[in-house]
């Protein structure tokens, strides 16, 4: 959800734009939330498109890295409050969109077995901020800001923010950001870890994210996925849990063609070429 209310969109003339744009460049897939007139506020159509596309990319071996971006000047301001207001007026207050849409999207982003890079240009608020925080890397520019907006509309956090935010900034600061619900500007976001990289110009945000994704896509993506699983277990589990996860991960990675190619390249003093298998 969000406390940032986008302006009224202009009347639509002609064909309705696709809510989610999917662009493939080599092994990198860029997903662009495509409601720029509403600061990419999340409607049912957009949430369903993002949920289902992420599900298909999870098992798509031709996709080795994902970039998540927003069209226009904002990344995503979270739930479309006009659509939500209509739901409340109809008497529906159960917020089943959390179970049906937000939770599956958050789960896919967090457990994606390939790198995810968020190109956070402009505002990331509410669920939009939550989605960005579930990416492995977040790149922003001078106008980037994060707003944990949930309390501003009388709601608790969702879309995985109670899991991701404390892991990034610590429990005390996460509580502060969620309770005070104030914007965190670009430089401060970078200082406390909400951003992995801060560009000098907002126009550089998406190219920088795609460049990083291309670099990751050319790497040992099976190992990357295993590392992500290890950390998700090691962050919350015991040492025994972590050791068991590491043993399982190394058994998988050790049998890959990428591992063999890398060892051969090392022995022969060459640069390895990874294929994600």
PDB file of C-alpha atoms in Angstrom:
ATOM      1  CA  UNK A   1       0.000   0.000   0.000  1.00  0.00           C
ATOM      2  CA  UNK A   2       1.085   3.626  -0.206  1.00  0.00           C
ATOM      3  CA  UNK A   3       0.526   7.126   1.083  1.00  0.00           C
ATOM      4  CA  UNK A   4       1.775   8.667  -2.155  1.00  0.00           C
ATOM      5  CA  UNK A   5      -1.242   9.448  -4.302  1.00  0.00           C
ATOM      6  CA  UNK A   6      -0.411   9.844  -7.999  1.00  0.00           C
ATOM      7  CA  UNK A   7      -2.112  12.548 -10.063  1.00  0.00           C
ATOM      8  CA  UNK A   8      -5.292  11.756 -11.933  1.00  0.00           C
ATOM      9  CA  UNK A   9      -4.262  10.035 -15.168  1.00  0.00           C
ATOM     10  CA  UNK A  10      -5.200  11.687 -18.448  1.00  0.00           C
ATOM     11  CA  UNK A  11      -7.967  10.075 -20.494  1.00  0.00           C
ATOM     12  CA  UNK A  12      -6.745   7.090 -22.485  1.00  0.00           C
ATOM     13  CA  UNK A  13      -7.136   7.398 -26.222  1.00  0.00           C
ATOM     14  CA  UNK A  14      -6.849   4.317 -28.403  1.00  0.00           C
ATOM     15  CA  UNK A  15      -5.406   1.035 -27.236  1.00  0.00           C
ATOM     16  CA  UNK A  16      -4.702   0.451 -23.575  1.00  0.00           C
ATOM     17  CA  UNK A  17      -0.977   0.253 -22.800  1.00  0.00           C
ATOM     18  CA  UNK A  18       0.438  -2.968 -21.446  1.00  0.00           C
ATOM     19  CA  UNK A  19       0.839  -2.621 -17.664  1.00  0.00           C
ATOM     20  CA  UNK A  20       4.176  -4.480 -17.708  1.00  0.00           C
ATOM     21  CA  UNK A  21       6.776  -4.230 -20.457  1.00  0.00           C
ATOM     22  CA  UNK A  22       9.119  -7.183 -20.984  1.00  0.00           C
ATOM     23  CA  UNK A  23      12.358  -6.578 -22.873  1.00  0.00           C
ATOM     24  CA  UNK A  24      15.034  -9.183 -23.573  1.00  0.00           C
ATOM     25  CA  UNK A  25      18.611  -8.208 -24.350  1.00  0.00           C
ATOM     26  CA  UNK A  26      20.776 -11.285 -24.470  1.00  0.00           C
ATOM     27  CA  UNK A  27      20.328 -13.144 -21.196  1.00  0.00           C
ATOM     28  CA  UNK A  28      18.966 -10.071 -19.363  1.00  0.00           C
ATOM     29  CA  UNK A  29      15.221  -9.510 -19.047  1.00  0.00           C
ATOM     30  CA  UNK A  30      14.071  -6.014 -18.105  1.00  0.00           C
ATOM     31  CA  UNK A  31      10.618  -5.758 -16.525  1.00  0.00           C
ATOM     32  CA  UNK A  32       9.222  -2.228 -16.618  1.00  0.00           C
ATOM     33  CA  UNK A  33       6.186  -1.251 -14.570  1.00  0.00           C
ATOM     34  CA  UNK A  34       4.329   0.725 -17.204  1.00  0.00           C
ATOM     35  CA  UNK A  35       1.858   3.163 -15.652  1.00  0.00           C
ATOM     36  CA  UNK A  36       3.958   6.351 -15.775  1.00  0.00           C
ATOM     37  CA  UNK A  37       0.880   8.597 -15.665  1.00  0.00           C
ATOM     38  CA  UNK A  38       0.140   7.159 -12.202  1.00  0.00           C
ATOM     39  CA  UNK A  39       3.753   6.855 -10.977  1.00  0.00           C
ATOM     40  CA  UNK A  40       3.438   3.111 -11.651  1.00  0.00           C
ATOM     41  CA  UNK A  41       0.854   2.602  -8.921  1.00  0.00           C
ATOM     42  CA  UNK A  42      -0.073  -1.056  -8.672  1.00  0.00           C
ATOM     43  CA  UNK A  43      -3.427  -2.092 -10.098  1.00  0.00           C
ATOM     44  CA  UNK A  44      -4.718  -5.653 -10.239  1.00  0.00           C
ATOM     45  CA  UNK A  45      -3.682  -5.891 -13.897  1.00  0.00           C
ATOM     46  CA  UNK A  46      -0.119  -4.784 -13.154  1.00  0.00           C
ATOM     47  CA  UNK A  47       0.209  -6.999 -10.080  1.00  0.00           C
ATOM     48  CA  UNK A  48      -1.028 -10.052 -11.951  1.00  0.00           C
ATOM     49  CA  UNK A  49       1.272  -9.365 -14.893  1.00  0.00           C
ATOM     50  CA  UNK A  50       4.299  -8.973 -12.609  1.00  0.00           C
ATOM     51  CA  UNK A  51       3.416 -12.043 -10.530  1.00  0.00           C
ATOM     52  CA  UNK A  52       2.901 -14.295 -13.537  1.00  0.00           C
ATOM     53  CA  UNK A  53       5.930 -13.027 -15.468  1.00  0.00           C
ATOM     54  CA  UNK A  54       8.242 -13.558 -12.503  1.00  0.00           C
ATOM     55  CA  UNK A  55       6.873 -17.096 -12.164  1.00  0.00           C
ATOM     56  CA  UNK A  56       7.684 -17.847 -15.797  1.00  0.00           C
ATOM     57  CA  UNK A  57      11.169 -16.314 -15.590  1.00  0.00           C
ATOM     58  CA  UNK A  58      12.076 -18.429 -12.579  1.00  0.00           C
ATOM     59  CA  UNK A  59      12.327 -21.542 -14.751  1.00  0.00           C
ATOM     60  CA  UNK A  60      13.375 -19.775 -17.976  1.00  0.00           C
ATOM     61  CA  UNK A  61      16.968 -20.893 -18.572  1.00  0.00           C
ATOM     62  CA  UNK A  62      17.464 -18.276 -21.293  1.00  0.00           C
ATOM     63  CA  UNK A  63      17.001 -15.568 -18.639  1.00  0.00           C
ATOM     64  CA  UNK A  64      20.066 -15.299 -16.413  1.00  0.00           C
ATOM     65  CA  UNK A  65      19.436 -11.914 -14.780  1.00  0.00           C
ATOM     66  CA  UNK A  66      16.441  -9.609 -14.264  1.00  0.00           C
ATOM     67  CA  UNK A  67      16.158  -5.826 -14.104  1.00  0.00           C
ATOM     68  CA  UNK A  68      13.069  -4.346 -12.435  1.00  0.00           C
ATOM     69  CA  UNK A  69      12.331  -0.747 -13.430  1.00  0.00           C
ATOM     70  CA  UNK A  70       9.543   1.820 -13.595  1.00  0.00           C
ATOM     71  CA  UNK A  71       8.472   3.856 -16.616  1.00  0.00           C
ATOM     72  CA  UNK A  72       8.661   7.627 -16.374  1.00  0.00           C
ATOM     73  CA  UNK A  73       9.969   9.537 -13.376  1.00  0.00           C
ATOM     74  CA  UNK A  74       8.993   7.160 -10.569  1.00  0.00           C
ATOM     75  CA  UNK A  75       9.900   3.588  -9.742  1.00  0.00           C
ATOM     76  CA  UNK A  76       6.602   2.630  -8.075  1.00  0.00           C
ATOM     77  CA  UNK A  77       4.424   4.291  -5.438  1.00  0.00           C
ATOM     78  CA  UNK A  78       2.751   1.080  -4.293  1.00  0.00           C
ATOM     79  CA  UNK A  79      -0.929   0.214  -4.327  1.00  0.00           C
ATOM     80  CA  UNK A  80      -3.201   2.279  -6.559  1.00  0.00           C
ATOM     81  CA  UNK A  81      -5.320   3.937  -3.873  1.00  0.00           C
ATOM     82  CA  UNK A  82      -8.144   4.855  -6.244  1.00  0.00           C
ATOM     83  CA  UNK A  83      -8.652   1.212  -7.106  1.00  0.00           C
ATOM     84  CA  UNK A  84      -8.333   0.338  -3.413  1.00  0.00           C
ATOM     85  CA  UNK A  85     -10.857   3.024  -2.405  1.00  0.00           C
ATOM     86  CA  UNK A  86     -13.397   1.509  -4.775  1.00  0.00           C
ATOM     87  CA  UNK A  87     -12.835  -1.853  -3.126  1.00  0.00           C
ATOM     88  CA  UNK A  88     -13.417  -0.379   0.331  1.00  0.00           C
ATOM     89  CA  UNK A  89     -16.600   1.335  -0.851  1.00  0.00           C
ATOM     90  CA  UNK A  90     -17.912  -2.022  -2.023  1.00  0.00           C
ATOM     91  CA  UNK A  91     -17.467  -3.351   1.509  1.00  0.00           C
ATOM     92  CA  UNK A  92     -14.363  -5.464   0.905  1.00  0.00           C
ATOM     93  CA  UNK A  93     -11.866  -4.839   3.691  1.00  0.00           C
ATOM     94  CA  UNK A  94     -10.020  -8.164   3.824  1.00  0.00           C
ATOM     95  CA  UNK A  95      -7.128  -6.954   1.620  1.00  0.00           C
ATOM     96  CA  UNK A  96      -6.907 -10.340  -0.088  1.00  0.00           C
ATOM     97  CA  UNK A  97      -4.564  -8.710  -2.626  1.00  0.00           C
ATOM     98  CA  UNK A  98      -1.772  -9.280  -0.094  1.00  0.00           C
ATOM     99  CA  UNK A  99      -2.283 -13.037  -0.258  1.00  0.00           C
ATOM    100  CA  UNK A 100      -3.173 -13.207  -3.950  1.00  0.00           C
ATOM    101  CA  UNK A 101      -0.714 -10.690  -5.394  1.00  0.00           C
ATOM    102  CA  UNK A 102       1.818  -9.123  -3.051  1.00  0.00           C
ATOM    103  CA  UNK A 103       2.985 -12.245  -1.252  1.00  0.00           C
ATOM    104  CA  UNK A 104       3.627 -14.265  -4.436  1.00  0.00           C
ATOM    105  CA  UNK A 105       5.507 -11.346  -6.020  1.00  0.00           C
ATOM    106  CA  UNK A 106       7.625 -10.879  -2.911  1.00  0.00           C
ATOM    107  CA  UNK A 107       8.358 -14.610  -2.696  1.00  0.00           C
ATOM    108  CA  UNK A 108       9.406 -14.774  -6.357  1.00  0.00           C
ATOM    109  CA  UNK A 109      11.691 -11.759  -6.045  1.00  0.00           C
ATOM    110  CA  UNK A 110      13.348 -13.001  -2.861  1.00  0.00           C
ATOM    111  CA  UNK A 111      13.851 -16.595  -3.998  1.00  0.00           C
ATOM    112  CA  UNK A 112      14.593 -15.953  -7.685  1.00  0.00           C
ATOM    113  CA  UNK A 113      17.468 -18.363  -8.552  1.00  0.00           C
ATOM    114  CA  UNK A 114      19.180 -15.668 -10.628  1.00  0.00           C
ATOM    115  CA  UNK A 115      20.265 -12.099  -9.865  1.00  0.00           C
ATOM    116  CA  UNK A 116      17.669  -9.325  -9.675  1.00  0.00           C
ATOM    117  CA  UNK A 117      18.684  -5.671 -10.053  1.00  0.00           C
ATOM    118  CA  UNK A 118      16.235  -2.856  -9.260  1.00  0.00           C
ATOM    119  CA  UNK A 119      16.623   0.375 -11.240  1.00  0.00           C
ATOM    120  CA  UNK A 120      15.099   2.711  -8.641  1.00  0.00           C
ATOM    121  CA  UNK A 121      14.606   5.982 -10.465  1.00  0.00           C
ATOM    122  CA  UNK A 122      12.471   8.460  -8.543  1.00  0.00           C
ATOM    123  CA  UNK A 123      10.095   7.469  -5.764  1.00  0.00           C
ATOM    124  CA  UNK A 124       9.789   3.954  -4.386  1.00  0.00           C
ATOM    125  CA  UNK A 125       6.984   3.915  -1.830  1.00  0.00           C
ATOM    126  CA  UNK A 126       4.874   1.330  -0.034  1.00  0.00           C
ATOM    127  CA  UNK A 127       4.873  -1.986  -1.858  1.00  0.00           C
ATOM    128  CA  UNK A 128       7.042  -0.376  -4.536  1.00  0.00           C
ATOM    129  CA  UNK A 129       9.767   0.147  -1.944  1.00  0.00           C
ATOM    130  CA  UNK A 130       9.225  -3.395  -0.663  1.00  0.00           C
ATOM    131  CA  UNK A 131       9.735  -4.854  -4.134  1.00  0.00           C
ATOM    132  CA  UNK A 132      12.944  -2.867  -4.615  1.00  0.00           C
ATOM    133  CA  UNK A 133      14.308  -4.030  -1.265  1.00  0.00           C
ATOM    134  CA  UNK A 134      13.864  -7.667  -2.302  1.00  0.00           C
ATOM    135  CA  UNK A 135      16.194  -7.179  -5.272  1.00  0.00           C
ATOM    136  CA  UNK A 136      19.812  -8.278  -4.898  1.00  0.00           C
ATOM    137  CA  UNK A 137      21.069  -4.858  -6.008  1.00  0.00           C
ATOM    138  CA  UNK A 138      19.361  -1.453  -6.036  1.00  0.00           C
ATOM    139  CA  UNK A 139      20.688   1.372  -8.188  1.00  0.00           C
ATOM    140  CA  UNK A 140      19.342   4.903  -7.811  1.00  0.00           C
ATOM    141  CA  UNK A 141      19.997   8.482  -8.873  1.00  0.00           C
ATOM    142  CA  UNK A 142      19.815  11.956  -7.325  1.00  0.00           C
ATOM    143  CA  UNK A 143      15.981  11.998  -7.319  1.00  0.00           C
ATOM    144  CA  UNK A 144      15.581   8.526  -5.868  1.00  0.00           C
ATOM    145  CA  UNK A 145      13.727   8.314  -2.559  1.00  0.00           C
ATOM    146  CA  UNK A 146      12.253   5.552  -0.444  1.00  0.00           C
ATOM    147  CA  UNK A 147       9.093   5.917   1.617  1.00  0.00           C
ATOM    148  CA  UNK A 148       7.814   3.156   3.899  1.00  0.00           C
ATOM    149  CA  UNK A 149       4.370   4.650   3.489  1.00  0.00           C
ATOM    150  CA  UNK A 150       2.178   1.962   5.046  1.00  0.00           C
ATOM    151  CA  UNK A 151       1.498   3.679   8.395  1.00  0.00           C
ATOM    152  CA  UNK A 152       0.458   6.855   6.582  1.00  0.00           C
ATOM    153  CA  UNK A 153      -2.683   5.040   5.419  1.00  0.00           C
ATOM    154  CA  UNK A 154      -3.211   3.143   8.661  1.00  0.00           C
ATOM    155  CA  UNK A 155      -1.677  -0.136   7.538  1.00  0.00           C
ATOM    156  CA  UNK A 156       1.146  -2.416   8.593  1.00  0.00           C
ATOM    157  CA  UNK A 157       3.967  -3.269   6.202  1.00  0.00           C
ATOM    158  CA  UNK A 158       3.572  -5.854   3.462  1.00  0.00           C
ATOM    159  CA  UNK A 159       5.289  -7.326   0.410  1.00  0.00           C
ATOM    160  CA  UNK A 160       8.130  -8.681   2.512  1.00  0.00           C
ATOM    161  CA  UNK A 161       9.266  -5.388   4.027  1.00  0.00           C
ATOM    162  CA  UNK A 162       9.271  -6.791   7.577  1.00  0.00           C
ATOM    163  CA  UNK A 163      11.760  -9.414   6.347  1.00  0.00           C
ATOM    164  CA  UNK A 164      13.948  -7.381   3.994  1.00  0.00           C
ATOM    165  CA  UNK A 165      14.207  -3.989   5.692  1.00  0.00           C
ATOM    166  CA  UNK A 166      15.695  -5.174   9.038  1.00  0.00           C
ATOM    167  CA  UNK A 167      18.232  -7.267   7.130  1.00  0.00           C
ATOM    168  CA  UNK A 168      19.379  -4.190   5.238  1.00  0.00           C
ATOM    169  CA  UNK A 169      19.279  -1.427   7.860  1.00  0.00           C
ATOM    170  CA  UNK A 170      18.880  -3.256  11.183  1.00  0.00           C
ATOM    171  CA  UNK A 171      15.852  -3.656  13.456  1.00  0.00           C
ATOM    172  CA  UNK A 172      15.930  -0.230  15.141  1.00  0.00           C
ATOM    173  CA  UNK A 173      16.213   1.755  11.920  1.00  0.00           C
ATOM    174  CA  UNK A 174      13.609  -0.422  10.193  1.00  0.00           C
ATOM    175  CA  UNK A 175      11.196   0.376  13.017  1.00  0.00           C
ATOM    176  CA  UNK A 176      11.970   4.075  12.652  1.00  0.00           C
ATOM    177  CA  UNK A 177      11.427   4.063   8.890  1.00  0.00           C
ATOM    178  CA  UNK A 178       8.159   2.153   9.138  1.00  0.00           C
ATOM    179  CA  UNK A 179       6.669   4.081  12.078  1.00  0.00           C
ATOM    180  CA  UNK A 180       7.671   7.607  11.053  1.00  0.00           C
ATOM    181  CA  UNK A 181       6.979   6.917   7.363  1.00  0.00           C
ATOM    182  CA  UNK A 182       9.101   9.806   6.108  1.00  0.00           C
ATOM    183  CA  UNK A 183      10.936   9.975   2.762  1.00  0.00           C
ATOM    184  CA  UNK A 184      14.556   8.871   2.689  1.00  0.00           C
ATOM    185  CA  UNK A 185      16.407  10.824   0.024  1.00  0.00           C
ATOM    186  CA  UNK A 186      19.010   9.418  -2.343  1.00  0.00           C
ATOM    187  CA  UNK A 187      22.254  10.120  -0.469  1.00  0.00           C
ATOM    188  CA  UNK A 188      20.833   8.919   2.840  1.00  0.00           C
ATOM    189  CA  UNK A 189      19.396   5.839   1.129  1.00  0.00           C
ATOM    190  CA  UNK A 190      22.860   5.006  -0.143  1.00  0.00           C
ATOM    191  CA  UNK A 191      24.464   5.624   3.246  1.00  0.00           C
ATOM    192  CA  UNK A 192      22.154   3.227   5.102  1.00  0.00           C
ATOM    193  CA  UNK A 193      22.127   0.542   2.412  1.00  0.00           C
ATOM    194  CA  UNK A 194      18.751   1.026   0.781  1.00  0.00           C
ATOM    195  CA  UNK A 195      20.726   1.691  -2.403  1.00  0.00           C
ATOM    196  CA  UNK A 196      23.682  -0.413  -3.516  1.00  0.00           C
ATOM    197  CA  UNK A 197      24.862   2.211  -5.997  1.00  0.00           C
ATOM    198  CA  UNK A 198      24.100   5.897  -6.521  1.00  0.00           C
ATOM    199  CA  UNK A 199      24.606   7.379  -9.968  1.00  0.00           C
ATOM    200  CA  UNK A 200      25.382  11.035 -10.699  1.00  0.00           C
ATOM    201  CA  UNK A 201      22.409  11.413 -13.045  1.00  0.00           C
ATOM    202  CA  UNK A 202      18.929   9.899 -13.013  1.00  0.00           C
ATOM    203  CA  UNK A 203      19.291   9.072 -16.703  1.00  0.00           C
ATOM    204  CA  UNK A 204      22.127   6.700 -15.765  1.00  0.00           C
ATOM    205  CA  UNK A 205      20.033   4.579 -13.419  1.00  0.00           C
ATOM    206  CA  UNK A 206      18.533   2.133 -15.903  1.00  0.00           C
ATOM    207  CA  UNK A 207      21.676   1.766 -18.052  1.00  0.00           C
ATOM    208  CA  UNK A 208      23.753   1.162 -14.928  1.00  0.00           C
ATOM    209  CA  UNK A 209      21.281  -1.470 -13.725  1.00  0.00           C
ATOM    210  CA  UNK A 210      21.267  -3.199 -17.104  1.00  0.00           C
ATOM    211  CA  UNK A 211      25.064  -3.105 -17.286  1.00  0.00           C
ATOM    212  CA  UNK A 212      25.318  -4.749 -13.874  1.00  0.00           C
ATOM    213  CA  UNK A 213      22.682  -7.323 -14.825  1.00  0.00           C
ATOM    214  CA  UNK A 214      24.605  -8.157 -18.020  1.00  0.00           C
ATOM    215  CA  UNK A 215      27.771  -8.652 -15.981  1.00  0.00           C
ATOM    216  CA  UNK A 216      25.939 -10.965 -13.597  1.00  0.00           C
ATOM    217  CA  UNK A 217      24.242 -12.834 -16.450  1.00  0.00           C
ATOM    218  CA  UNK A 218      27.696 -13.688 -17.814  1.00  0.00           C
ATOM    219  CA  UNK A 219      28.706 -15.194 -14.477  1.00  0.00           C
ATOM    220  CA  UNK A 220      28.111 -18.547 -12.753  1.00  0.00           C
ATOM    221  CA  UNK A 221      24.375 -18.073 -12.293  1.00  0.00           C
ATOM    222  CA  UNK A 222      23.796 -21.473 -10.694  1.00  0.00           C
ATOM    223  CA  UNK A 223      26.342 -20.537  -8.035  1.00  0.00           C
ATOM    224  CA  UNK A 224      24.683 -17.140  -7.627  1.00  0.00           C
ATOM    225  CA  UNK A 225      21.335 -18.807  -6.967  1.00  0.00           C
ATOM    226  CA  UNK A 226      22.958 -21.153  -4.458  1.00  0.00           C
ATOM    227  CA  UNK A 227      24.608 -18.241  -2.654  1.00  0.00           C
ATOM    228  CA  UNK A 228      21.255 -16.483  -2.385  1.00  0.00           C
ATOM    229  CA  UNK A 229      19.680 -19.602  -0.860  1.00  0.00           C
ATOM    230  CA  UNK A 230      22.592 -19.986   1.558  1.00  0.00           C
ATOM    231  CA  UNK A 231      22.211 -16.428   2.805  1.00  0.00           C
ATOM    232  CA  UNK A 232      18.441 -16.712   3.218  1.00  0.00           C
ATOM    233  CA  UNK A 233      19.032 -19.688   5.496  1.00  0.00           C
ATOM    234  CA  UNK A 234      22.156 -18.389   7.209  1.00  0.00           C
ATOM    235  CA  UNK A 235      20.554 -15.042   8.061  1.00  0.00           C
ATOM    236  CA  UNK A 236      17.840 -16.600  10.178  1.00  0.00           C
ATOM    237  CA  UNK A 237      19.027 -20.105  10.979  1.00  0.00           C
ATOM    238  CA  UNK A 238      21.581 -21.734  13.223  1.00  0.00           C
ATOM    239  CA  UNK A 239      25.181 -22.542  12.331  1.00  0.00           C
ATOM    240  CA  UNK A 240      24.082 -26.123  11.734  1.00  0.00           C
ATOM    241  CA  UNK A 241      21.404 -24.913   9.329  1.00  0.00           C
ATOM    242  CA  UNK A 242      23.970 -22.818   7.464  1.00  0.00           C
ATOM    243  CA  UNK A 243      26.496 -25.651   7.252  1.00  0.00           C
ATOM    244  CA  UNK A 244      23.869 -28.046   5.934  1.00  0.00           C
ATOM    245  CA  UNK A 245      22.775 -25.502   3.319  1.00  0.00           C
ATOM    246  CA  UNK A 246      26.374 -24.930   2.272  1.00  0.00           C
ATOM    247  CA  UNK A 247      27.045 -28.643   1.907  1.00  0.00           C
ATOM    248  CA  UNK A 248      23.952 -29.038  -0.272  1.00  0.00           C
ATOM    249  CA  UNK A 249      24.871 -25.984  -2.352  1.00  0.00           C
ATOM    250  CA  UNK A 250      28.421 -27.159  -2.961  1.00  0.00           C
ATOM    251  CA  UNK A 251      27.191 -30.594  -4.002  1.00  0.00           C
ATOM    252  CA  UNK A 252      25.007 -28.928  -6.624  1.00  0.00           C
ATOM    253  CA  UNK A 253      27.563 -26.366  -7.799  1.00  0.00           C
ATOM    254  CA  UNK A 254      30.421 -28.848  -7.807  1.00  0.00           C
ATOM    255  CA  UNK A 255      28.617 -30.937 -10.414  1.00  0.00           C
ATOM    256  CA  UNK A 256      28.040 -28.041 -12.828  1.00  0.00           C
ATOM    257  CA  UNK A 257      29.790 -27.493 -16.126  1.00  0.00           C
ATOM    258  CA  UNK A 258      30.531 -23.951 -14.957  1.00  0.00           C
ATOM    259  CA  UNK A 259      32.594 -25.213 -12.027  1.00  0.00           C
ATOM    260  CA  UNK A 260      34.579 -27.595 -14.209  1.00  0.00           C
ATOM    261  CA  UNK A 261      35.173 -24.893 -16.823  1.00  0.00           C
ATOM    262  CA  UNK A 262      36.347 -22.442 -14.158  1.00  0.00           C
ATOM    263  CA  UNK A 263      38.797 -24.935 -12.650  1.00  0.00           C
ATOM    264  CA  UNK A 264      40.141 -25.815 -16.096  1.00  0.00           C
ATOM    265  CA  UNK A 265      40.510 -22.132 -16.917  1.00  0.00           C
ATOM    266  CA  UNK A 266      42.374 -21.506 -13.658  1.00  0.00           C
ATOM    267  CA  UNK A 267      44.794 -24.366 -14.287  1.00  0.00           C
ATOM    268  CA  UNK A 268      45.430 -23.114 -17.815  1.00  0.00           C
ATOM    269  CA  UNK A 269      45.655 -19.457 -16.712  1.00  0.00           C
ATOM    270  CA  UNK A 270      42.644 -18.458 -18.785  1.00  0.00           C
ATOM    271  CA  UNK A 271      39.478 -16.493 -18.094  1.00  0.00           C
ATOM    272  CA  UNK A 272      36.498 -18.802 -17.508  1.00  0.00           C
ATOM    273  CA  UNK A 273      33.408 -18.612 -19.692  1.00  0.00           C
ATOM    274  CA  UNK A 274      30.256 -19.400 -17.715  1.00  0.00           C
ATOM    275  CA  UNK A 275      27.099 -20.738 -19.334  1.00  0.00           C
ATOM    276  CA  UNK A 276      24.774 -21.142 -16.363  1.00  0.00           C
ATOM    277  CA  UNK A 277      24.788 -24.936 -16.410  1.00  0.00           C
TER     278      UNK A 277
END
